[in-house]
XYZ file of C-alpha atoms in Angstrom:
208
model
C 31.980 10.810 -10.630
C 30.532 11.079 -7.142
C 29.319 7.796 -5.716
C 25.808 8.009 -4.372
C 24.261 5.092 -2.485
C 21.765 2.875 -4.297
C 18.293 4.298 -3.799
C 15.605 1.883 -4.934
C 12.287 2.882 -6.310
C 9.576 2.172 -3.779
C 6.025 1.615 -5.025
C 4.673 3.140 -1.806
C 6.695 6.332 -2.177
C 6.637 7.104 -5.918
C 4.598 9.337 -8.207
C 4.747 9.368 -12.025
C 4.968 12.699 -13.858
C 4.163 12.694 -17.578
C 5.255 16.054 -18.921
C 4.241 17.481 -22.288
C 3.726 14.316 -24.334
C 1.865 16.545 -26.805
C 1.141 15.971 -30.484
C 3.175 18.936 -31.703
C 6.170 18.199 -29.492
C 6.127 14.478 -30.329
C 6.910 15.386 -33.922
C 10.226 16.893 -32.745
C 11.499 13.630 -31.259
C 14.347 12.322 -33.411
C 16.632 10.517 -30.954
C 14.340 7.468 -30.949
C 12.013 6.098 -33.657
C 8.419 7.378 -33.338
C 6.797 3.942 -32.965
C 9.260 2.785 -30.357
C 8.997 6.061 -28.486
C 5.208 5.916 -28.326
C 5.425 2.298 -27.164
C 7.830 3.287 -24.360
C 5.618 6.137 -23.172
C 2.585 3.829 -23.062
C 4.661 1.111 -21.354
C 5.564 3.557 -18.584
C 1.906 4.597 -18.356
C 0.820 0.947 -18.104
C 3.439 0.347 -15.408
C 2.075 3.320 -13.448
C -1.381 1.726 -13.682
C -0.118 -1.759 -12.824
C 1.632 -0.567 -9.654
C -1.203 1.798 -8.829
C 1.122 4.807 -8.671
C -0.351 8.291 -8.482
C 0.181 9.875 -11.897
C 0.128 13.538 -12.860
C -0.262 14.776 -16.432
C 0.747 18.218 -17.581
C 0.863 20.069 -20.882
C 2.411 23.336 -21.961
C 0.544 25.922 -24.037
C -1.860 23.393 -25.599
C -3.552 26.038 -27.718
C -0.235 26.870 -29.376
C 2.004 24.784 -31.631
C 2.742 22.245 -28.862
C -0.709 20.785 -29.443
C -2.929 18.440 -27.387
C -1.802 15.629 -25.100
C -1.473 12.088 -26.515
C -5.093 10.852 -26.446
C -3.987 7.443 -25.122
C -2.659 9.070 -21.950
C -5.834 11.053 -21.458
C -7.871 7.864 -21.829
C -5.683 5.873 -19.416
C -5.650 8.475 -16.648
C -9.134 9.948 -16.652
C -9.088 10.510 -12.875
C -5.520 11.827 -12.660
C -4.639 15.483 -12.025
C -4.303 17.145 -15.418
C -2.526 20.475 -15.372
C -2.689 22.456 -18.611
C -0.013 25.101 -18.047
C -0.945 28.405 -19.680
C 2.654 29.258 -20.499
C 5.259 28.156 -17.957
C 8.029 26.280 -19.753
C 9.310 24.687 -16.543
C 6.355 22.725 -15.142
C 7.754 23.349 -11.648
C 6.978 27.044 -12.110
C 3.293 26.116 -12.186
C 1.821 26.192 -8.694
C -0.939 23.654 -9.438
C 1.584 21.127 -10.746
C 3.779 21.348 -7.649
C 0.710 21.287 -5.377
C -0.548 18.116 -7.072
C 2.837 16.444 -6.525
C 3.097 17.494 -2.889
C -0.501 16.388 -2.259
C 0.519 12.776 -2.989
C 2.979 12.852 -0.082
C 5.489 10.861 -2.189
C 9.191 11.731 -2.282
C 10.247 9.790 -5.381
C 9.408 11.355 -8.731
C 9.439 9.168 -11.847
C 9.506 11.644 -14.701
C 9.335 11.449 -18.498
C 8.527 14.041 -21.140
C 9.208 15.892 -24.368
C 11.659 17.456 -24.956
C 14.322 16.000 -22.675
C 16.529 19.044 -22.111
C 13.586 21.348 -21.320
C 10.335 19.681 -20.262
C 12.114 16.892 -18.371
C 15.341 18.566 -17.233
C 13.867 21.796 -15.846
C 11.318 20.215 -13.451
C 13.777 17.409 -12.605
C 16.443 19.914 -11.545
C 13.867 22.031 -9.677
C 12.553 18.976 -7.807
C 16.054 17.837 -6.815
C 16.738 21.334 -5.490
C 13.668 20.919 -3.245
C 14.808 17.571 -1.852
C 12.891 15.087 -4.002
C 14.492 11.907 -5.373
C 14.220 12.053 -9.146
C 14.205 9.092 -11.536
C 14.217 10.071 -15.214
C 12.774 7.537 -17.651
C 15.211 7.990 -20.521
C 13.406 5.905 -23.136
C 10.013 7.555 -22.488
C 11.555 11.005 -22.966
C 12.640 12.320 -26.342
C 14.302 15.218 -28.083
C 15.857 16.510 -31.318
C 18.978 14.333 -31.501
C 21.607 12.424 -29.515
C 23.680 15.554 -28.863
C 20.870 17.444 -27.106
C 19.765 14.280 -25.308
C 23.252 13.519 -23.955
C 23.738 17.099 -22.769
C 20.418 16.887 -20.895
C 21.261 13.504 -19.358
C 24.640 14.767 -18.135
C 23.115 17.889 -16.641
C 20.480 15.909 -14.746
C 22.900 13.208 -13.607
C 25.328 15.834 -12.285
C 22.491 17.196 -10.123
C 21.679 13.742 -8.746
C 18.912 12.422 -11.015
C 18.888 8.680 -11.644
C 18.554 7.689 -15.300
C 16.355 4.647 -15.907
C 14.215 2.945 -18.553
C 10.565 1.924 -18.272
C 11.597 -1.746 -18.010
C 14.062 -0.946 -15.227
C 11.387 1.054 -13.432
C 8.887 -1.820 -13.679
C 11.334 -4.442 -12.419
C 12.642 -2.325 -9.556
C 9.119 -1.538 -8.385
C 8.090 -5.203 -8.649
C 11.029 -6.543 -6.583
C 10.171 -10.248 -6.893
C 8.662 -12.191 -9.785
C 6.598 -14.211 -7.329
C 4.603 -11.100 -6.429
C 2.686 -11.445 -9.709
C 4.203 -13.522 -12.512
C 1.270 -13.114 -14.900
C 0.858 -9.395 -14.256
C 4.471 -8.369 -14.811
C 4.762 -10.872 -17.670
C 1.750 -9.359 -19.422
C 3.059 -5.806 -18.920
C 6.381 -6.762 -20.509
C 4.810 -8.846 -23.282
C 2.467 -6.016 -24.277
C 5.395 -3.711 -24.985
C 8.325 -5.984 -25.878
C 7.551 -8.344 -28.794
C 10.350 -10.763 -27.849
C 8.997 -10.934 -24.335
C 5.680 -12.123 -25.690
C 7.534 -15.142 -27.077
C 8.932 -15.857 -23.603
C 5.484 -15.660 -22.042
C 3.950 -17.818 -24.774
C 6.568 -20.501 -24.088
C 6.104 -20.145 -20.318
C 2.316 -20.434 -20.566
C 2.581 -23.492 -22.807
C 4.930 -25.100 -20.301
C 2.561 -24.317 -17.403
C -0.326 -25.843 -19.331
C 1.546 -29.121 -19.582
């Protein structure tokens, strides 16, 4: 293991890339239950909104078996760059996708997608090779099984990608609860049932 220094996510220097969360591909995800997976993807999307991070959506070969993008993502990011790749498997091979990323001026890429070893790993590795800092959201990315997932994680980690979860991303971006207790609390409560209980108790206490 090589020890790399702790690089924190910085809300002023990060862009979120949602890669190929398409109806056809979603049906291939077996390393995490479908309901939980969808919740995690939407939690990451809500975090991107909450922290006002530029977000880029891309799909691969929509007219083929991969199918259309999750409608919830389309609805959430109506103004965001939306790159429908005609065929490139690695999103980084699509000029418009890379242009959209570089246009944000951000150096930290928060990336999630389906499937992990292809749609996430290929652009992640390509971005690292070009000097970007890459943070992979493990629980908002999915694939066939644990074996393929673990192989993908190891490959990305070896290249320098940081593996995170949507909750870790949200907390690292937020830095300090006092920045917005209600806002972060609501984000967590909307996607973690047990967290709703915490917020309910907290709100009741505040009301007293």
